[in-house]
């Protein structure tokens, strides 16, 4: 790229025209040329950077590093910056995620970063394994917390219409406080150990990370599904509890405990449904949480001044209480199980296909392309064919190549099979973003 301004403008325009037809390209720029580009031709340089797959910037200042990250952030890109010295601090702080390497250059970058690693090669495991698991767990934790809080709120709203929109609350203050602090908190905390795929599979198939980049597990549509589930479960708990005890001249506290018990049992089965890998801790958290619910209420029922005196003891001796809970669980989880069975059987996602392959023990030898930009329309999955050869060759090509379109191939005589259909390379028009005009 020439240093002359007119030549620079001409070259940038020609490069932009050329990159409209080419994708796998890179450009090299030094600090002095980069200063002119960012000062006089920022928009053209931004288009050039977006249309290119790789940019090499040499002899740049710390402020220029930060400006490059800012350019990509202005185009709605999620940025990650990694550095090992004090001159990388501004770039790390400007990026959405900063990674610092602690080594010979000191600890300036590591202290200013969000994550710190000892060597650069650890970045692969940080992104593919820990980053992906963190995204999955954060998505579930936020949406499940949203769900369990809405269930109680909807029940309170429904009860207000029955009580004539009075000040009466169906749940007492002790139950409402214990609901979030004790009854539903332990299973969610243990869910941080959940893994949808094994670490070996994730390391072998780096293209799975594109699911996180596309926001498949945390987006408005997933929030709508959890919202609908909370509304449906609130209706089931309220209607069955009220109709089961309305004609028995029951106390308000009895109906309250029946409804609360229905919520706890439903959420235990929701945790079981959403958990991918069960461990001893997860079983203890889910089932131990149910046992702890009854122990806490038995303790309050033994205290005369608690307002719940002997209520839990009476409910547990009544067959109608357990029949009501069975109806709540069956009615609340039946449609959800049917929908999930239909989806996993007839319209499985690529992650579901890999989970099935792991359970059956089939080898993962070849992988088609998963494009990160395909956010709304998901390609059909090819039929799964699992084979278990007697002699498997453990020798493979490197797991993570420079190109996301690379495939894994076995050097043995075992014929590989594709989990995913090979997709055509995206046209350069898919790389266009709504960039802010700087």
Coordinates of C-alpha atoms in Angstrom, one line a residue:
X1 CA 0.0 0.0 0.0
X2 CA 1.6 3.2 -1.1
X3 CA 2.3 6.1 1.3
X4 CA 0.9 8.7 -1.0
X5 CA -2.6 9.7 -0.1
X6 CA -4.0 9.6 -3.7
X7 CA -2.4 6.2 -4.3
X8 CA -3.7 5.0 -1.0
X9 CA -7.3 6.0 -1.9
X10 CA -6.9 4.4 -5.3
X11 CA -5.5 1.2 -3.9
X12 CA -8.2 1.0 -1.2
X13 CA -11.0 1.4 -3.8
X14 CA -9.4 -1.3 -6.1
X15 CA -8.9 -3.6 -3.1
X16 CA -12.5 -3.1 -2.1
X17 CA -13.7 -3.9 -5.7
X18 CA -11.3 -7.0 -5.8
X19 CA -12.4 -8.3 -2.4
X20 CA -16.0 -8.3 -3.6
X21 CA -15.1 -11.5 -5.5
X22 CA -12.4 -13.0 -3.3
X23 CA -12.7 -14.1 0.3
X24 CA -9.5 -15.9 1.4
X25 CA -7.3 -12.8 1.2
X26 CA -5.1 -10.9 3.7
X27 CA -3.4 -7.6 3.6
X28 CA -0.3 -6.2 5.4
X29 CA -0.1 -2.6 6.6
X30 CA 2.6 -0.9 8.7
X31 CA 2.1 1.8 11.4
X32 CA 2.7 4.8 9.2
X33 CA 0.3 3.7 6.5
X34 CA -2.2 2.7 9.1
X35 CA -2.2 6.2 10.6
X36 CA -3.0 7.8 7.3
X37 CA -5.8 5.2 6.6
X38 CA -7.4 5.7 10.0
X39 CA -7.2 9.5 9.7
X40 CA -8.3 10.2 6.1
X41 CA -9.9 6.9 4.8
X42 CA -11.4 5.3 7.8
X43 CA -14.6 4.1 6.1
X44 CA -12.7 2.6 3.1
X45 CA -10.2 0.9 5.5
X46 CA -13.1 -0.5 7.5
X47 CA -14.7 -2.0 4.5
X48 CA -11.3 -3.5 3.5
X49 CA -10.8 -5.0 6.9
X50 CA -14.3 -6.6 7.0
X51 CA -13.9 -8.1 3.5
X52 CA -10.6 -9.6 4.3
X53 CA -10.1 -12.8 6.4
X54 CA -6.8 -11.8 7.9
X55 CA -5.0 -8.5 8.5
X56 CA -1.3 -8.2 9.5
X57 CA -0.4 -4.9 11.1
X58 CA 3.3 -4.4 11.9
X59 CA 5.1 -1.7 13.8
X60 CA 1.9 -0.2 15.2
X61 CA 1.5 1.8 18.4
X62 CA -0.7 0.8 21.4
X63 CA -3.3 3.4 20.4
X64 CA -3.5 2.1 16.9
X65 CA -4.1 -1.4 18.2
X66 CA -7.0 -0.1 20.2
X67 CA -8.4 1.7 17.2
X68 CA -8.4 -1.4 15.1
X69 CA -10.4 -3.2 17.8
X70 CA -12.7 -0.2 18.0
X71 CA -13.3 -0.4 14.2
X72 CA -14.5 -4.0 14.5
X73 CA -16.7 -3.3 17.5
X74 CA -18.4 -0.4 15.6
X75 CA -19.4 -3.0 13.0
X76 CA -21.2 -5.2 15.6
X77 CA -18.4 -7.7 15.8
X78 CA -17.5 -9.5 19.1
X79 CA -13.8 -8.9 19.5
X80 CA -11.2 -10.8 21.5
X81 CA -7.7 -9.3 22.0
X82 CA -4.7 -11.2 23.4
X83 CA -1.4 -9.8 24.4
X84 CA 1.6 -10.4 26.6
X85 CA 3.1 -6.9 27.3
X86 CA 2.3 -3.5 28.6
X87 CA 1.9 -2.2 25.0
X88 CA -1.1 -4.5 24.6
X89 CA -3.1 -3.2 27.6
X90 CA -5.1 -0.6 25.7
X91 CA -6.1 -3.1 23.0
X92 CA -7.1 -5.7 25.7
X93 CA -9.2 -3.2 27.5
X94 CA -10.9 -2.0 24.3
X95 CA -11.9 -5.5 23.2
X96 CA -15.1 -7.3 24.4
X97 CA -12.9 -10.1 25.8
X98 CA -9.3 -9.5 26.9
X99 CA -6.8 -12.4 27.3
X100 CA -3.4 -11.7 28.8
X101 CA -0.4 -14.0 28.7
X102 CA 1.8 -13.9 31.8
X103 CA 5.4 -14.6 30.9
X104 CA 8.6 -12.8 30.2
X105 CA 6.9 -9.6 29.2
X106 CA 5.6 -9.1 32.7
X107 CA 2.1 -9.2 34.2
X108 CA 0.7 -5.9 32.8
X109 CA -1.4 -7.6 30.2
X110 CA -2.5 -10.4 32.5
X111 CA -3.7 -7.9 35.2
X112 CA -5.7 -5.8 32.7
X113 CA -7.3 -8.8 31.0
X114 CA -10.5 -10.7 31.7
X115 CA -8.7 -14.0 31.5
X116 CA -5.0 -14.9 32.0
X117 CA -3.2 -17.9 30.5
X118 CA 0.4 -19.1 30.8
X119 CA 1.1 -19.8 27.2
X120 CA -0.4 -18.9 23.9
X121 CA -1.4 -22.5 23.0
X122 CA -3.8 -22.5 26.0
X123 CA -6.0 -20.1 24.0
X124 CA -7.4 -23.0 22.0
X125 CA -8.7 -24.8 25.1
X126 CA -9.8 -21.5 26.7
X127 CA -12.1 -20.7 23.8
X128 CA -13.3 -24.1 22.6
X129 CA -13.8 -25.8 26.0
X130 CA -14.1 -23.3 28.8
X131 CA -15.6 -20.5 26.7
X132 CA -18.3 -22.7 25.1
X133 CA -19.2 -24.4 28.4
X134 CA -19.4 -21.0 30.0
X135 CA -21.8 -19.7 27.3
X136 CA -24.1 -22.8 27.6
X137 CA -24.2 -22.6 31.4
X138 CA -24.8 -18.9 31.5
X139 CA -27.6 -19.2 28.9
X140 CA -29.3 -21.8 31.0
X141 CA -28.8 -20.1 34.3
X142 CA -30.2 -16.8 33.2
X143 CA -33.3 -18.3 31.4
X144 CA -34.0 -20.8 34.2
X145 CA -33.9 -18.0 36.8
X146 CA -36.2 -16.0 34.7
X147 CA -38.6 -19.0 34.4
X148 CA -38.8 -20.0 38.1
X149 CA -39.5 -16.5 39.2
X150 CA -42.2 -16.0 36.7
X151 CA -44.0 -19.2 37.7
X152 CA -44.6 -17.8 41.2
X153 CA -45.5 -14.4 39.9
X154 CA -48.1 -15.8 37.5
X155 CA -49.7 -17.9 40.3
X156 CA -50.0 -14.8 42.5
X157 CA -51.6 -12.9 39.6
X158 CA -54.1 -15.7 39.0
X159 CA -55.0 -15.8 42.7
X160 CA -55.6 -12.1 42.8
X161 CA -58.5 -12.6 40.4
X162 CA -60.0 -15.3 42.6
X163 CA -59.6 -13.3 45.8
X164 CA -61.2 -10.2 44.2
X165 CA -58.0 -8.3 43.6
X166 CA -57.4 -8.0 47.3
X167 CA -54.2 -7.7 49.3
X168 CA -54.2 -11.4 50.2
X169 CA -51.2 -13.4 49.0
X170 CA -51.4 -17.1 48.3
X171 CA -47.9 -17.7 49.6
X172 CA -46.7 -16.5 52.9
X173 CA -43.6 -14.5 53.3
X174 CA -41.5 -17.4 54.6
X175 CA -42.3 -19.5 51.6
X176 CA -41.5 -16.7 49.2
X177 CA -38.1 -16.1 50.8
X178 CA -37.2 -19.7 51.0
X179 CA -38.4 -20.3 47.4
X180 CA -35.4 -18.5 45.9
X181 CA -32.9 -18.9 48.7
X182 CA -33.3 -22.7 49.4
X183 CA -35.8 -24.5 47.3
X184 CA -34.6 -23.6 43.8
X185 CA -31.0 -22.3 44.2
X186 CA -29.0 -25.5 44.8
X187 CA -29.9 -27.3 41.5
X188 CA -29.1 -24.2 39.5
X189 CA -25.7 -23.8 41.2
X190 CA -24.7 -27.4 40.5
X191 CA -25.8 -26.9 36.8
X192 CA -22.4 -25.2 36.3
X193 CA -21.0 -28.8 36.0
X194 CA -23.2 -29.7 33.1
X195 CA -21.6 -30.6 29.7
X196 CA -23.7 -31.2 26.6
X197 CA -20.7 -32.7 24.8
X198 CA -17.4 -34.2 26.0
X199 CA -14.3 -32.1 25.9
X200 CA -12.7 -34.5 23.4
X201 CA -15.6 -34.0 20.9
X202 CA -15.4 -30.2 21.4
X203 CA -11.6 -30.2 20.8
X204 CA -12.0 -32.4 17.7
X205 CA -14.8 -30.3 16.1
X206 CA -13.8 -26.6 16.6
X207 CA -16.7 -25.5 14.3
X208 CA -19.1 -26.3 17.1
X209 CA -18.1 -22.9 18.5
X210 CA -20.0 -21.2 15.7
X211 CA -23.2 -22.2 17.5
X212 CA -22.2 -19.9 20.4
X213 CA -21.2 -17.1 18.1
X214 CA -24.7 -17.4 16.4
X215 CA -26.4 -17.1 19.8
X216 CA -28.4 -20.3 19.4
X217 CA -29.0 -20.9 23.1
X218 CA -29.6 -17.3 24.3
X219 CA -31.8 -15.1 22.1
X220 CA -35.3 -13.6 22.1
X221 CA -36.9 -16.8 20.8
X222 CA -35.4 -18.9 23.6
X223 CA -36.6 -16.4 26.2
X224 CA -40.1 -16.6 24.6
X225 CA -40.1 -20.4 25.0
X226 CA -39.1 -20.1 28.7
X227 CA -41.7 -17.5 29.2
X228 CA -44.4 -19.7 27.6
X229 CA -43.2 -22.6 29.8
X230 CA -43.5 -20.6 32.9
X231 CA -47.0 -19.4 32.0
X232 CA -48.2 -22.9 31.2
X233 CA -46.8 -24.4 34.4
X234 CA -48.3 -21.6 36.5
X235 CA -51.7 -22.3 34.9
X236 CA -51.4 -26.0 35.6
X237 CA -50.3 -25.6 39.2
X238 CA -53.0 -23.0 40.0
X239 CA -55.9 -24.7 38.3
X240 CA -55.2 -28.2 39.7
X241 CA -54.4 -27.0 43.2
X242 CA -57.5 -24.8 43.5
X243 CA -59.9 -27.4 42.1
X244 CA -58.4 -30.2 44.2
X245 CA -58.8 -28.4 47.5
X246 CA -61.5 -25.8 46.9
X247 CA -64.4 -28.1 47.9
X248 CA -62.8 -29.5 51.0
X249 CA -63.0 -26.4 53.1
X250 CA -59.2 -26.3 53.3
X251 CA -57.2 -23.7 55.0
X252 CA -55.3 -21.1 52.9
X253 CA -52.0 -22.4 54.1
X254 CA -52.9 -25.9 52.8
X255 CA -53.6 -24.6 49.3
X256 CA -50.5 -22.5 49.5
X257 CA -48.3 -25.5 50.3
X258 CA -49.9 -27.7 47.7
X259 CA -49.2 -25.0 45.0
X260 CA -45.7 -24.5 46.3
X261 CA -45.1 -28.3 46.3
X262 CA -46.3 -28.5 42.7
X263 CA -43.9 -25.7 41.7
X264 CA -40.9 -27.5 43.3
X265 CA -41.7 -30.8 41.7
X266 CA -42.2 -29.3 38.3
X267 CA -38.9 -27.4 38.5
X268 CA -37.1 -30.6 39.6
X269 CA -38.3 -32.4 36.5
X270 CA -37.4 -29.3 34.3
X271 CA -33.8 -29.6 35.7
X272 CA -33.7 -33.3 34.8
X273 CA -35.0 -32.5 31.3
X274 CA -32.4 -29.8 30.7
X275 CA -29.4 -31.6 32.2
X276 CA -27.2 -33.3 29.6
X277 CA -24.7 -35.1 31.8
X278 CA -25.6 -36.4 35.2
X279 CA -23.2 -36.7 38.1
X280 CA -23.5 -37.6 41.7
X281 CA -23.6 -34.0 42.7
X282 CA -26.4 -33.2 40.3
X283 CA -28.5 -36.1 41.5
X284 CA -27.9 -35.0 45.1
X285 CA -28.8 -31.4 44.2
X286 CA -32.1 -32.3 42.4
X287 CA -33.4 -35.0 44.7
X288 CA -31.8 -33.7 47.8
X289 CA -33.5 -30.4 47.1
X290 CA -36.9 -32.1 47.1
X291 CA -36.1 -33.8 50.4
X292 CA -34.9 -30.5 51.9
X293 CA -38.1 -28.9 50.9
X294 CA -40.1 -31.3 53.0
X295 CA -37.7 -31.2 55.9
X296 CA -37.8 -27.4 56.0
X297 CA -41.6 -27.4 55.9
X298 CA -41.8 -30.1 58.6
X299 CA -39.7 -28.0 60.8
X300 CA -42.0 -25.0 60.4
X301 CA -45.0 -27.2 60.8
X302 CA -43.7 -28.3 64.2
X303 CA -43.5 -24.7 65.4
X304 CA -46.8 -23.5 66.9
X305 CA -46.1 -19.8 66.2
X306 CA -45.0 -20.2 62.6
X307 CA -48.6 -20.1 61.2
X308 CA -48.0 -23.5 59.5
X309 CA -48.5 -25.6 62.6
X310 CA -49.2 -29.3 61.7
X311 CA -50.2 -28.4 58.1
X312 CA -47.4 -30.3 56.3
X313 CA -47.9 -33.3 58.5
X314 CA -51.6 -33.4 57.6
X315 CA -50.9 -33.0 53.9
X316 CA -48.3 -35.8 53.7
X317 CA -50.9 -38.2 55.3
X318 CA -53.5 -37.4 52.7
X319 CA -53.6 -39.5 49.5
X320 CA -55.2 -36.6 47.7
X321 CA -52.0 -34.5 48.2
X322 CA -49.8 -37.0 46.3
X323 CA -52.5 -37.6 43.6
X324 CA -52.6 -33.8 43.1
X325 CA -48.8 -33.6 42.7
X326 CA -48.9 -36.5 40.3
X327 CA -51.5 -34.7 38.2
X328 CA -49.5 -31.5 38.2
X329 CA -46.3 -33.2 37.1
X330 CA -48.0 -35.3 34.4
X331 CA -50.0 -32.4 33.0
X332 CA -47.1 -29.9 33.2
X333 CA -44.3 -32.1 31.8
X334 CA -46.3 -34.3 29.3
X335 CA -46.6 -31.8 26.5
X336 CA -43.0 -30.6 26.9
X337 CA -41.7 -34.2 26.7
X338 CA -43.8 -34.8 23.6
X339 CA -42.4 -31.7 21.9
X340 CA -38.8 -32.6 22.8
X341 CA -39.3 -36.2 21.6
X342 CA -40.7 -34.9 18.2
X343 CA -37.9 -32.4 17.9
X344 CA -35.0 -34.8 18.7
X345 CA -36.5 -37.6 16.6
X346 CA -37.6 -35.8 13.4
X347 CA -35.8 -32.4 13.5
X348 CA -32.6 -32.9 15.5
X349 CA -30.0 -30.2 15.6
X350 CA -26.4 -30.8 14.9
X351 CA -25.6 -30.8 18.6
X352 CA -28.2 -33.5 19.2
X353 CA -26.7 -35.5 16.4
X354 CA -23.3 -35.4 18.0
X355 CA -24.8 -36.3 21.4
X356 CA -26.4 -39.3 19.8
X357 CA -23.1 -40.3 18.3
X358 CA -21.4 -40.1 21.7
X359 CA -24.0 -42.3 23.3
X360 CA -23.7 -44.9 20.6
X361 CA -19.9 -44.8 20.6
X362 CA -19.6 -44.1 16.9
X363 CA -16.3 -42.5 15.7
X364 CA -16.2 -38.9 14.5
X365 CA -14.0 -39.0 11.5
X366 CA -15.2 -36.3 9.2
X367 CA -17.1 -33.0 9.6
X368 CA -18.7 -30.7 7.1
X369 CA -18.8 -27.0 7.4
X370 CA -20.8 -25.1 9.9
X371 CA -21.1 -21.4 8.9
X372 CA -21.2 -18.9 11.8
X373 CA -23.3 -16.4 10.0
X374 CA -26.3 -18.7 9.5
X375 CA -28.3 -17.4 12.5
X376 CA -31.9 -17.7 11.5
X377 CA -32.1 -20.6 8.9
X378 CA -30.6 -23.9 9.9
X379 CA -29.6 -26.4 7.3
X380 CA -31.1 -29.8 7.3
X381 CA -29.0 -32.5 9.0
X382 CA -27.9 -35.5 6.9
X383 CA -29.0 -38.9 8.1
X384 CA -26.8 -40.2 10.8
X385 CA -24.9 -43.4 10.1
X386 CA -23.0 -44.8 13.1
X387 CA -20.3 -47.5 12.4
X388 CA -18.1 -49.1 14.9
X389 CA -15.0 -50.5 13.1
X390 CA -13.0 -53.1 15.0
X391 CA -9.7 -51.5 14.1
X392 CA -9.7 -47.7 14.5
X393 CA -6.7 -45.7 13.5
X394 CA -6.0 -43.0 16.1
X395 CA -3.8 -41.0 13.8
X396 CA -5.5 -37.8 12.7
X397 CA -4.6 -34.5 11.1
X398 CA -4.2 -31.5 13.4
X399 CA -7.5 -30.7 15.2
X400 CA -7.6 -27.0 14.6
X401 CA -6.4 -25.7 11.3
X402 CA -6.2 -22.1 10.0
X403 CA -9.4 -22.4 8.0
X404 CA -12.8 -23.0 9.6
X405 CA -13.7 -25.0 6.5
X406 CA -11.0 -27.6 7.2
X407 CA -12.2 -31.2 7.7
X408 CA -10.8 -34.0 9.9
X409 CA -9.7 -37.1 7.9
X410 CA -8.5 -40.4 9.1
X411 CA -5.4 -41.9 7.6
X412 CA -6.7 -45.5 8.2
X413 CA -8.8 -47.6 5.9
X414 CA -12.0 -46.9 7.8
X415 CA -14.4 -45.0 5.5
X416 CA -15.4 -41.7 7.2
X417 CA -18.9 -40.4 7.4
X418 CA -20.2 -36.8 7.6
X419 CA -22.4 -35.6 10.4
X420 CA -23.2 -32.4 8.6
X421 CA -23.9 -31.5 5.0
X422 CA -21.1 -29.6 3.4
X423 CA -22.3 -26.1 2.7
X424 CA -21.1 -23.7 0.0
X425 CA -18.8 -20.9 1.0
X426 CA -20.5 -17.7 1.9
X427 CA -20.5 -15.0 -0.6
X428 CA -18.7 -11.8 0.4
X429 CA -22.1 -10.1 0.7
X430 CA -22.6 -12.1 3.9
X431 CA -19.6 -10.3 5.4
X432 CA -21.2 -6.9 5.0
X433 CA -22.2 -5.3 8.3
X434 CA -24.0 -2.2 9.3
X435 CA -20.9 -0.3 10.2
X436 CA -21.1 3.1 11.9
X437 CA -19.8 5.8 9.7
X438 CA -16.8 7.2 11.6

